[in-house]
Amino acid sequence: MLHSGRGVFYVLAIGLIGVLWVTLDQLPPVVASHFDSTGLPNGWSSRAAYAVLLLAIGFLLPLGITGLMAVMTRGGSGRFLPSSSETLDSSGARR
């Protein structure tokens, strides 16, 4: 299962790089990067900053979530999440 997950991540990462490569030159030199509550832009960045932000979100967010879940579930009992052998009663106490 781990290898298929890595494969999916790599395929999506290559797809992200491809989309970014194809579309980056089509963007204006200054891109809206923040919007107010009505949807109007109120923050701007360069194309290069947009590309860096998109790559950071596309790579670091999934890797960070995966790493956090690995740390939280490592070791089972006594860690952040209960192991599969532990159950909780209706009051939330462990049985």
PDB file of C-alpha atoms in Angstrom:
ATOM      1  CA  MET A   1       0.000   0.000   0.000  1.00  0.00           C
ATOM      2  CA  LEU A   2       2.846   2.386   0.820  1.00  0.00           C
ATOM      3  CA  HIS A   3       4.410   1.952  -2.612  1.00  0.00           C
ATOM      4  CA  SER A   4       1.136   2.631  -4.443  1.00  0.00           C
ATOM      5  CA  GLY A   5       0.655   5.788  -2.353  1.00  0.00           C
ATOM      6  CA  ARG A   6       4.131   6.982  -3.275  1.00  0.00           C
ATOM      7  CA  GLY A   7       3.409   6.247  -6.910  1.00  0.00           C
ATOM      8  CA  VAL A   8       0.226   8.315  -6.805  1.00  0.00           C
ATOM      9  CA  PHE A   9       2.104  11.169  -5.122  1.00  0.00           C
ATOM     10  CA  TYR A  10       4.867  11.094  -7.751  1.00  0.00           C
ATOM     11  CA  VAL A  11       2.372  11.042 -10.631  1.00  0.00           C
ATOM     12  CA  LEU A  12       0.446  13.973  -9.156  1.00  0.00           C
ATOM     13  CA  ALA A  13       3.673  15.865  -8.438  1.00  0.00           C
ATOM     14  CA  ILE A  14       4.825  15.432 -12.034  1.00  0.00           C
ATOM     15  CA  GLY A  15       1.371  16.544 -13.183  1.00  0.00           C
ATOM     16  CA  LEU A  16       1.595  19.661 -11.011  1.00  0.00           C
ATOM     17  CA  ILE A  17       5.009  20.521 -12.433  1.00  0.00           C
ATOM     18  CA  GLY A  18       3.679  19.964 -15.962  1.00  0.00           C
ATOM     19  CA  VAL A  19       0.639  22.188 -15.448  1.00  0.00           C
ATOM     20  CA  LEU A  20       2.805  24.868 -13.879  1.00  0.00           C
ATOM     21  CA  TRP A  21       5.333  24.642 -16.730  1.00  0.00           C
ATOM     22  CA  VAL A  22       2.626  24.988 -19.409  1.00  0.00           C
ATOM     23  CA  THR A  23       0.576  27.750 -17.761  1.00  0.00           C
ATOM     24  CA  LEU A  24       3.187  29.949 -16.072  1.00  0.00           C
ATOM     25  CA  ASP A  25       4.071  31.960 -19.181  1.00  0.00           C
ATOM     26  CA  GLN A  26       0.370  32.591 -19.850  1.00  0.00           C
ATOM     27  CA  LEU A  27      -0.045  34.498 -16.584  1.00  0.00           C
ATOM     28  CA  PRO A  28       0.453  38.263 -16.334  1.00  0.00           C
ATOM     29  CA  PRO A  29       3.685  39.454 -14.666  1.00  0.00           C
ATOM     30  CA  VAL A  30       1.727  40.374 -11.500  1.00  0.00           C
ATOM     31  CA  VAL A  31      -0.850  37.871 -10.228  1.00  0.00           C
ATOM     32  CA  ALA A  32      -3.614  38.348  -7.647  1.00  0.00           C
ATOM     33  CA  SER A  33      -2.626  36.265  -4.628  1.00  0.00           C
ATOM     34  CA  HIS A  34      -5.102  37.281  -1.932  1.00  0.00           C
ATOM     35  CA  PHE A  35      -8.802  38.098  -2.019  1.00  0.00           C
ATOM     36  CA  ASP A  36     -11.151  39.888   0.392  1.00  0.00           C
ATOM     37  CA  SER A  37     -14.482  38.548   1.639  1.00  0.00           C
ATOM     38  CA  THR A  38     -16.286  39.779  -1.493  1.00  0.00           C
ATOM     39  CA  GLY A  39     -13.851  38.045  -3.830  1.00  0.00           C
ATOM     40  CA  LEU A  40     -11.983  41.144  -4.934  1.00  0.00           C
ATOM     41  CA  PRO A  41      -8.190  40.893  -5.085  1.00  0.00           C
ATOM     42  CA  ASN A  42      -6.341  42.821  -2.386  1.00  0.00           C
ATOM     43  CA  GLY A  43      -2.895  41.210  -2.540  1.00  0.00           C
ATOM     44  CA  TRP A  44      -0.492  40.708  -5.431  1.00  0.00           C
ATOM     45  CA  SER A  45       2.627  38.687  -6.202  1.00  0.00           C
ATOM     46  CA  SER A  46       4.961  37.998  -9.090  1.00  0.00           C
ATOM     47  CA  ARG A  47       4.708  34.978 -11.354  1.00  0.00           C
ATOM     48  CA  ALA A  48       7.788  33.488  -9.708  1.00  0.00           C
ATOM     49  CA  ALA A  49       6.307  33.894  -6.215  1.00  0.00           C
ATOM     50  CA  TYR A  50       3.073  32.286  -7.448  1.00  0.00           C
ATOM     51  CA  ALA A  51       5.042  29.319  -8.805  1.00  0.00           C
ATOM     52  CA  VAL A  52       6.948  28.875  -5.536  1.00  0.00           C
ATOM     53  CA  LEU A  53       3.721  29.088  -3.500  1.00  0.00           C
ATOM     54  CA  LEU A  54       1.943  26.577  -5.729  1.00  0.00           C
ATOM     55  CA  LEU A  55       4.832  24.117  -5.546  1.00  0.00           C
ATOM     56  CA  ALA A  56       5.111  24.535  -1.773  1.00  0.00           C
ATOM     57  CA  ILE A  57       1.413  23.862  -1.288  1.00  0.00           C
ATOM     58  CA  GLY A  58       1.430  21.007  -3.799  1.00  0.00           C
ATOM     59  CA  PHE A  59       4.433  19.242  -2.243  1.00  0.00           C
ATOM     60  CA  LEU A  60       4.823  20.302   1.365  1.00  0.00           C
ATOM     61  CA  LEU A  61       1.177  20.172   2.430  1.00  0.00           C
ATOM     62  CA  PRO A  62       0.622  16.508   1.455  1.00  0.00           C
ATOM     63  CA  LEU A  63       4.031  15.489   2.793  1.00  0.00           C
ATOM     64  CA  GLY A  64       3.398  17.359   6.056  1.00  0.00           C
ATOM     65  CA  ILE A  65       0.002  15.741   6.572  1.00  0.00           C
ATOM     66  CA  THR A  66       1.417  12.301   5.797  1.00  0.00           C
ATOM     67  CA  GLY A  67       4.333  12.831   8.168  1.00  0.00           C
ATOM     68  CA  LEU A  68       2.057  14.083  10.940  1.00  0.00           C
ATOM     69  CA  MET A  69      -0.209  11.045  10.602  1.00  0.00           C
ATOM     70  CA  ALA A  70       2.827   8.739  10.656  1.00  0.00           C
ATOM     71  CA  VAL A  71       4.063  10.325  13.880  1.00  0.00           C
ATOM     72  CA  MET A  72       0.614  10.312  15.489  1.00  0.00           C
ATOM     73  CA  THR A  73      -0.046   6.645  14.746  1.00  0.00           C
ATOM     74  CA  ARG A  74       3.443   5.279  15.435  1.00  0.00           C
ATOM     75  CA  GLY A  75       3.533   2.908  18.376  1.00  0.00           C
ATOM     76  CA  GLY A  76      -0.233   2.474  18.795  1.00  0.00           C
ATOM     77  CA  SER A  77      -1.200   2.518  22.472  1.00  0.00           C
ATOM     78  CA  GLY A  78       0.151   5.368  24.542  1.00  0.00           C
ATOM     79  CA  ARG A  79       0.543   7.705  21.590  1.00  0.00           C
ATOM     80  CA  PHE A  80      -1.810  10.353  20.242  1.00  0.00           C
ATOM     81  CA  LEU A  81      -4.328   7.993  18.667  1.00  0.00           C
ATOM     82  CA  PRO A  82      -5.695   4.776  20.153  1.00  0.00           C
ATOM     83  CA  SER A  83      -4.569   1.517  18.592  1.00  0.00           C
ATOM     84  CA  SER A  84      -7.055  -0.682  16.782  1.00  0.00           C
ATOM     85  CA  SER A  85      -7.243  -3.012  19.816  1.00  0.00           C
ATOM     86  CA  GLU A  86      -8.506  -0.219  22.052  1.00  0.00           C
ATOM     87  CA  THR A  87     -12.141   0.847  22.097  1.00  0.00           C
ATOM     88  CA  LEU A  88     -13.969   3.706  23.753  1.00  0.00           C
ATOM     89  CA  ASP A  89     -17.276   3.414  25.598  1.00  0.00           C
ATOM     90  CA  SER A  90     -20.085   5.977  25.196  1.00  0.00           C
ATOM     91  CA  SER A  91     -18.493   8.319  27.763  1.00  0.00           C
ATOM     92  CA  GLY A  92     -15.205   8.361  25.854  1.00  0.00           C
ATOM     93  CA  ALA A  93     -13.298   6.267  28.404  1.00  0.00           C
ATOM     94  CA  ARG A  94     -11.005   3.504  27.169  1.00  0.00           C
ATOM     95  CA  ARG A  95     -12.091  -0.067  27.750  1.00  0.00           C
TER      96      ARG A  95
END
